[in-house]
XYZ file of N, CA and C in Angstrom:
540
model
N 1.627 -11.409 -10.014
C 2.163 -10.148 -10.516
C 1.572 -9.897 -11.889
N 1.211 -8.680 -12.172
C 0.620 -8.344 -13.464
C 1.644 -8.485 -14.570
N 1.193 -8.992 -15.714
C 2.065 -9.098 -16.871
C 2.243 -7.723 -17.487
N 3.432 -7.441 -17.976
C 3.683 -6.148 -18.582
C 3.750 -6.225 -20.097
N 3.736 -7.429 -20.644
C 3.759 -7.611 -22.091
C 2.377 -7.236 -22.635
N 2.340 -6.327 -23.599
C 1.085 -5.823 -24.141
C 0.255 -6.925 -24.789
N 0.871 -8.024 -25.177
C 0.126 -9.104 -25.813
C -0.544 -10.005 -24.780
N -0.161 -9.899 -23.550
C -0.751 -10.712 -22.499
C -1.908 -9.971 -21.845
N -2.867 -10.747 -21.333
C -3.958 -10.171 -20.577
C -3.410 -9.730 -19.221
N -3.745 -8.530 -18.825
C -3.279 -8.048 -17.528
C -4.251 -8.478 -16.440
N -3.690 -8.845 -15.325
C -4.500 -9.147 -14.152
C -4.818 -7.837 -13.455
N -5.837 -7.852 -12.622
C -6.110 -6.645 -11.843
C -4.882 -6.263 -11.003
N -4.681 -4.978 -10.860
C -3.555 -4.433 -10.107
C -3.632 -4.855 -8.647
N -2.490 -5.236 -8.088
C -2.426 -5.573 -6.659
C -1.436 -4.631 -5.990
N -1.845 -4.104 -4.823
C -1.060 -3.093 -4.126
C -0.960 -3.434 -2.644
N 0.263 -3.323 -2.105
C 0.511 -3.490 -0.673
C 1.087 -2.177 -0.152
N 0.451 -1.610 0.863
C 0.916 -0.380 1.502
C 1.676 -0.762 2.773
N 2.829 -0.107 3.004
C 3.694 -0.522 4.107
C 4.180 0.664 4.931
N 4.046 0.528 6.255
C 4.658 1.464 7.205
C 5.412 0.629 8.243
N 5.705 1.175 9.380
C 6.493 0.455 10.381
C 5.676 -0.606 11.121
N 4.589 -0.197 11.771
C 3.845 -1.125 12.618
C 2.524 -1.613 12.071
N 2.065 -1.053 10.949
C 0.823 -1.442 10.286
C -0.422 -1.178 11.131
N -0.397 -0.059 11.889
C -1.618 0.327 12.603
C -2.024 1.778 12.346
N -1.178 2.571 11.700
C -1.515 3.978 11.451
C -1.562 4.298 9.965
N -0.392 4.489 9.379
C -0.317 4.989 8.003
C -0.730 3.975 6.950
N -0.155 2.785 6.981
C -0.457 1.834 5.900
C -1.906 1.348 5.918
N -2.518 1.087 7.080
C -3.934 0.712 7.009
C -4.810 1.886 6.551
N -4.396 3.118 6.892
C -5.145 4.271 6.401
C -5.045 4.354 4.884
N -3.830 4.147 4.349
C -3.645 4.162 2.895
C -4.483 3.065 2.240
N -4.471 1.885 2.837
C -5.272 0.778 2.310
C -6.754 1.145 2.300
N -7.246 1.688 3.413
C -8.660 2.067 3.508
C -9.054 3.124 2.493
N -8.203 4.135 2.331
C -8.487 5.204 1.366
C -8.481 4.645 -0.056
N -7.439 3.883 -0.405
C -7.333 3.349 -1.759
C -8.495 2.406 -2.070
N -8.848 1.560 -1.108
C -9.988 0.653 -1.308
C -11.271 1.440 -1.571
N -11.496 2.498 -0.787
C -12.734 3.263 -0.948
C -12.785 3.972 -2.300
N -11.631 4.405 -2.797
C -11.594 5.091 -4.091
C -11.703 4.137 -5.281
N -11.404 2.854 -5.062
C -11.369 1.895 -6.177
C -12.334 0.724 -5.985
N -13.267 0.831 -5.053
C -14.087 -0.332 -4.697
C -14.863 -0.959 -5.856
N -15.232 -0.187 -6.855
C -15.967 -0.771 -7.982
C -15.115 -0.819 -9.259
N -13.815 -0.638 -9.120
C -12.908 -0.607 -10.264
C -12.354 -2.011 -10.526
N -12.759 -2.609 -11.621
C -12.340 -3.978 -11.942
C -10.855 -4.074 -12.286
N -10.197 -2.928 -12.473
C -8.763 -2.925 -12.753
C -7.942 -3.139 -11.493
N -8.597 -3.100 -10.329
C -7.915 -3.266 -9.042
C -8.351 -4.573 -8.403
N -7.359 -5.361 -8.006
C -7.630 -6.638 -7.358
C -7.272 -6.589 -5.881
N -6.238 -7.282 -5.539
C -5.821 -7.423 -4.150
C -5.201 -6.130 -3.622
N -5.705 -5.669 -2.481
C -5.177 -4.488 -1.792
C -5.022 -4.868 -0.330
N -3.851 -4.584 0.237
C -3.582 -4.960 1.628
C -2.567 -3.984 2.197
N -2.263 -4.151 3.467
C -1.212 -3.351 4.101
C -0.463 -4.231 5.092
N 0.768 -3.804 5.399
C 1.626 -4.563 6.305
C 2.649 -3.611 6.920
N 3.388 -4.121 7.877
C 4.438 -3.342 8.521
C 5.794 -4.001 8.339
N 6.850 -3.204 8.401
C 8.191 -3.786 8.341
C 8.571 -4.384 9.690
N 7.878 -3.976 10.734
C 8.080 -4.533 12.066
C 6.845 -5.313 12.499
N 7.004 -6.189 13.473
C 5.886 -7.015 13.958
C 5.381 -6.534 15.317
N 5.608 -5.262 15.625
C 5.269 -4.712 16.942
C 3.802 -4.869 17.316
N 2.913 -4.757 16.344
C 1.472 -4.750 16.629
C 0.739 -5.881 15.915
N 1.458 -6.926 15.527
C 0.863 -8.014 14.757
C -0.420 -8.519 15.412
N -1.489 -8.620 14.602
C -2.781 -9.097 15.076
C -3.676 -8.018 15.664
N -3.146 -6.817 15.843
C -3.919 -5.718 16.432
C -4.714 -4.968 15.373
N -5.818 -4.341 15.787
C -6.563 -3.492 14.848
C -5.819 -2.179 14.645
N -6.217 -1.394 13.651
C -5.585 -0.084 13.453
C -5.769 0.821 14.681
N -4.881 1.794 14.826
C -4.968 2.799 15.877
C -6.354 3.451 15.833
N -6.912 3.742 16.985
C -8.259 4.327 17.047
C -8.340 5.660 16.306
N -7.234 6.401 16.269
C -7.240 7.679 15.538
C -7.280 7.458 14.034
N -6.652 6.401 13.557
C -6.755 6.039 12.138
C -8.204 5.739 11.798
N -8.834 4.910 12.610
C -10.220 4.520 12.360
C -11.161 5.714 12.465
N -10.900 6.601 13.398
C -11.733 7.793 13.578
C -11.663 8.713 12.362
N -10.462 8.933 11.851
C -10.299 9.786 10.670
C -10.937 9.129 9.449
N -10.754 7.825 9.281
C -11.405 7.132 8.171
C -12.927 7.272 8.276
N -13.459 7.057 9.461
C -14.911 7.149 9.677
C -15.398 8.567 9.395
N -14.679 9.566 9.867
C -15.072 10.964 9.624
C -15.119 11.298 8.139
N -14.414 10.520 7.330
C -14.367 10.759 5.891
C -15.190 9.741 5.101
N -16.116 9.087 5.795
C -17.062 8.206 5.129
C -16.610 6.781 4.906
N -15.456 6.420 5.416
C -14.946 5.055 5.252
C -15.283 4.273 6.517
N -16.476 3.694 6.529
C -16.978 3.060 7.749
C -16.907 1.533 7.742
N -16.570 0.943 6.600
C -16.582 -0.523 6.524
C -15.192 -1.133 6.404
N -14.206 -0.475 6.983
C -12.834 -0.958 6.908
C -12.503 -1.801 8.133
N -11.886 -2.963 7.891
C -11.489 -3.871 8.960
C -10.099 -4.406 8.626
N -9.226 -4.477 9.616
C -7.858 -4.909 9.352
C -7.200 -5.398 10.633
N -6.313 -6.369 10.492
C -5.442 -6.816 11.581
C -4.003 -6.643 11.112
N -3.189 -6.012 11.949
C -1.804 -5.730 11.576
C -1.035 -7.017 11.307
N -0.144 -6.925 10.338
C 0.736 -8.043 10.016
C 2.071 -7.499 9.540
N 3.052 -8.366 9.545
C 4.387 -8.017 9.076
C 4.521 -8.401 7.592
N 5.343 -7.670 6.867
C 5.634 -7.985 5.473
C 6.201 -9.399 5.388
N 5.735 -10.155 4.390
C 6.208 -11.525 4.149
C 7.004 -11.567 2.849
N 7.889 -12.495 2.745
C 8.653 -12.683 1.502
C 7.732 -12.875 0.311
N 6.655 -13.594 0.501
C 5.712 -13.864 -0.594
C 5.044 -12.595 -1.120
N 5.016 -11.540 -0.316
C 4.410 -10.281 -0.763
C 5.115 -9.730 -2.004
N 6.404 -9.985 -2.122
C 7.179 -9.455 -3.248
C 6.849 -10.161 -4.561
N 6.167 -11.288 -4.459
C 5.708 -12.004 -5.647
C 4.201 -11.812 -5.838
N 3.493 -11.627 -4.745
C 2.035 -11.561 -4.788
C 1.479 -10.188 -5.165
N 2.289 -9.139 -5.029
C 1.804 -7.776 -5.290
C 2.584 -7.130 -6.431
N 1.873 -6.337 -7.233
C 2.509 -5.586 -8.315
C 3.301 -4.416 -7.756
N 2.701 -3.705 -6.811
C 3.332 -2.539 -6.182
C 3.363 -2.736 -4.676
N 4.529 -2.428 -4.092
C 4.660 -2.361 -2.637
C 5.093 -0.934 -2.353
N 4.218 -0.196 -1.664
C 4.404 1.245 -1.495
C 4.698 1.606 -0.041
N 5.883 2.157 0.179
C 6.342 2.531 1.519
C 5.890 3.940 1.866
N 5.679 4.180 3.150
C 5.238 5.492 3.624
C 6.389 6.463 3.833
N 7.602 5.942 4.050
C 8.751 6.825 4.280
C 10.035 6.146 3.814
N 11.114 6.916 3.824
C 12.403 6.410 3.323
C 12.951 5.237 4.126
N 12.762 5.252 5.444
C 13.279 4.139 6.257
C 12.608 2.827 5.887
N 11.283 2.857 5.757
C 10.572 1.644 5.370
C 10.896 1.249 3.935
N 11.082 2.230 3.068
C 11.481 1.937 1.697
C 12.834 1.223 1.679
N 13.794 1.736 2.439
C 15.113 1.093 2.512
C 15.003 -0.341 3.022
N 14.189 -0.557 4.061
C 14.000 -1.903 4.602
C 13.392 -2.840 3.551
N 12.397 -2.335 2.821
C 11.746 -3.146 1.794
C 12.690 -3.485 0.645
N 13.467 -2.510 0.200
C 14.417 -2.755 -0.889
C 15.504 -3.740 -0.470
N 15.950 -3.636 0.772
C 16.951 -4.578 1.297
C 16.369 -5.990 1.329
N 15.139 -6.123 1.791
C 14.483 -7.430 1.840
C 14.269 -7.979 0.424
N 13.864 -7.108 -0.497
C 13.666 -7.545 -1.878
C 14.979 -8.052 -2.491
N 16.072 -7.339 -2.248
C 17.378 -7.783 -2.760
C 17.752 -9.145 -2.176
N 17.496 -9.326 -0.900
C 17.795 -10.596 -0.231
C 16.979 -11.731 -0.847
N 15.699 -11.504 -1.068
C 14.833 -12.525 -1.663
C 15.302 -12.849 -3.079
N 15.589 -11.804 -3.849
C 16.033 -12.002 -5.234
C 17.370 -12.744 -5.286
N 18.264 -12.421 -4.346
C 19.580 -13.077 -4.307
C 19.426 -14.570 -4.053
N 18.488 -14.926 -3.191
C 18.315 -16.330 -2.827
C 17.388 -17.102 -3.758
N 16.484 -16.389 -4.433
C 15.531 -17.102 -5.273
C 15.449 -16.617 -6.699
N 16.315 -15.698 -7.066
C 16.264 -15.147 -8.418
C 15.285 -13.989 -8.492
N 15.427 -13.161 -9.507
C 14.581 -11.976 -9.597
C 13.106 -12.309 -9.743
N 12.776 -13.480 -10.268
C 11.367 -13.858 -10.392
C 10.730 -14.105 -9.030
N 11.543 -14.258 -7.991
C 11.015 -14.472 -6.646
C 10.546 -13.174 -5.994
N 10.931 -12.036 -6.556
C 10.578 -10.758 -5.941
C 10.369 -9.668 -6.995
N 9.415 -9.870 -7.920
C 9.275 -8.916 -9.025
C 8.497 -7.637 -8.717
N 7.943 -7.482 -7.529
C 7.132 -6.302 -7.212
C 7.910 -5.008 -7.430
N 7.196 -3.975 -7.807
C 7.784 -2.644 -7.928
C 7.686 -2.001 -6.549
N 8.823 -1.771 -5.913
C 8.873 -1.207 -4.563
C 9.247 0.261 -4.673
N 8.412 1.117 -4.113
C 8.675 2.547 -4.205
C 7.974 3.310 -3.083
N 8.235 4.583 -3.022
C 7.634 5.467 -2.030
C 6.235 5.845 -2.502
N 5.241 5.657 -1.653
C 3.858 5.994 -1.997
C 3.750 7.473 -2.368
N 4.498 8.320 -1.676
C 4.461 9.760 -1.918
C 4.906 10.169 -3.307
N 5.591 9.291 -4.031
C 5.989 9.608 -5.406
C 4.769 9.809 -6.307
N 3.609 9.338 -5.877
C 2.381 9.517 -6.650
C 1.635 10.792 -6.262
N 2.197 11.573 -5.346
C 1.513 12.767 -4.862
C 1.860 14.049 -5.566
N 2.686 13.992 -6.578
C 3.053 15.195 -7.309
C 4.441 15.707 -6.986
N 5.002 15.288 -5.863
C 6.364 15.671 -5.474
C 7.157 14.411 -5.189
N 8.173 14.141 -6.004
C 8.995 12.952 -5.778
C 9.592 12.988 -4.375
N 9.553 11.866 -3.708
C 10.178 11.742 -2.402
C 9.342 12.219 -1.225
N 8.079 12.577 -1.455
C 7.246 13.028 -0.329
C 6.968 11.855 0.607
N 7.161 12.090 1.886
C 6.971 11.052 2.892
C 5.776 11.365 3.777
N 5.210 10.325 4.372
C 4.138 10.489 5.344
C 4.770 10.358 6.722
N 4.762 11.442 7.476
C 5.321 11.429 8.826
C 4.452 10.524 9.695
N 5.093 9.695 10.509
C 4.368 8.783 11.392
C 3.614 9.586 12.444
N 2.268 9.531 12.442
C 1.497 10.321 13.403
C 1.316 9.641 14.766
N 1.853 8.449 14.940
C 1.593 7.629 16.127
C 1.835 8.361 17.449
N 2.930 9.086 17.560
C 3.266 9.725 18.833
C 2.712 11.138 18.965
N 1.936 11.584 17.993
C 1.394 12.935 18.012
C -0.099 12.955 18.276
N -0.674 14.106 18.012
C -2.111 14.310 18.218
C -2.898 13.863 16.984
N -4.196 13.951 17.078
C -5.083 13.508 15.988
C -4.862 14.286 14.696
N -4.434 15.536 14.790
C -4.248 16.322 13.569
C -3.197 15.702 12.642
N -2.236 14.970 13.195
C -1.259 14.264 12.368
C -1.924 13.190 11.517
N -2.960 12.584 12.045
C -3.711 11.569 11.308
C -4.541 12.221 10.204
N -5.050 13.402 10.476
C -5.801 14.146 9.458
C -4.885 14.539 8.306
N -3.689 14.997 8.631
C -2.700 15.342 7.594
C -2.345 14.093 6.786
N -2.134 12.979 7.477
C -1.817 11.715 6.791
C -2.969 11.316 5.863
N -4.202 11.487 6.311
C -5.363 11.147 5.476
C -5.368 11.983 4.199
N -5.109 13.259 4.339
C -5.073 14.136 3.161
C -3.990 13.684 2.181
N -2.826 13.286 2.714
C -1.762 12.768 1.849
C -2.200 11.466 1.178
N -2.781 10.547 1.948
C -3.206 9.253 1.394
C -4.196 9.441 0.258
N -5.095 10.397 0.423
C -6.086 10.657 -0.619
C -5.405 11.184 -1.878
N -4.513 12.119 -1.721
C -3.797 12.699 -2.867
C -2.923 11.648 -3.549
N -2.198 10.877 -2.754
C -1.324 9.842 -3.312
C -2.147 8.765 -4.032
N -3.267 8.365 -3.432
C -4.119 7.337 -4.040
C -4.668 7.810 -5.374
N -5.099 9.049 -5.429
C -5.605 9.600 -6.696
C -4.491 9.646 -7.738
N -3.288 9.991 -7.316
C -2.147 9.985 -8.231
C -1.818 8.595 -8.723
N -1.889 7.608 -7.831
C -1.652 6.215 -8.213
C -2.681 5.770 -9.242
N -3.930 6.090 -8.989
C -5.004 5.740 -9.926
C -4.746 6.385 -11.279
N -4.410 7.652 -11.265
C -4.183 8.381 -12.514
C -2.959 7.867 -13.267
N -1.867 7.624 -12.555
C -0.615 7.254 -13.219
C -0.518 5.779 -13.603
N -1.127 4.916 -12.814
C -0.966 3.478 -13.060
C -2.196 2.861 -13.716
N -3.375 3.308 -13.325
C -4.575 2.655 -13.825
C -5.122 3.238 -15.116
N -4.825 4.496 -15.421
C -5.352 5.094 -16.646
C -4.922 4.278 -17.860
N -5.880 3.893 -18.646
C -5.595 3.128 -19.853
C -5.340 1.654 -19.610
N -5.470 1.221 -18.392
C -5.225 -0.189 -18.065
C -6.512 -0.972 -18.249
N -6.509 -1.903 -19.179
C -7.649 -2.777 -19.398
C -7.303 -4.148 -18.851
N -8.244 -4.726 -18.124
C -7.994 -6.050 -17.562
C -9.189 -6.946 -17.838
N -8.897 -8.209 -17.949
C -9.946 -9.215 -18.012
C -10.372 -9.473 -16.581
N -11.653 -9.771 -16.396
C -12.079 -10.123 -15.045
C -11.421 -11.437 -14.680
N -10.659 -11.400 -13.602
C -9.964 -12.604 -13.153
C -10.201 -12.731 -11.664
N -10.223 -13.933 -11.152
C -10.397 -14.097 -9.708
C -9.223 -13.497 -8.958
N -9.514 -12.991 -7.764
C -8.447 -12.447 -6.926
C -7.495 -13.554 -6.552
N -6.192 -13.223 -6.550
C -5.186 -14.235 -6.212
C -5.177 -14.499 -4.746
């Protein structure tokens, strides 16, 4: 977790994007954010996960990959996984795609903190859409819809990622440190 004390050297920012099954929204968010920050030394570990294990080990939905490819993101590779307790210590930000996943993440964080103390789960858990200019904006799950839902999600991911970069990374200086 990045240190917040101004006298300490900050580690590169680590971000985990989370949706339900980790095959549509969160891997798309991960792919977009990675592409926007690929040469930014202020960004370290970036990953995605799901609150459910429905698709664990599976690649992203073909429509997610198609939309990423159509937008120039051709080198993205991912296998779905479920959120782990260690994620709350390993990542600075855990960003949910919607209120249901946010509630699940906050409940899990409280459980971890209750059993291991607040140092066991220091990540900042919030809605990814809060970085899009409108507090509380959610990404509707496009899984059961047509491809246009994935295009809309991509547009949101791009806007939210740019907002995250602007709000969190601006003015952030980090020493080059190995990825955790």
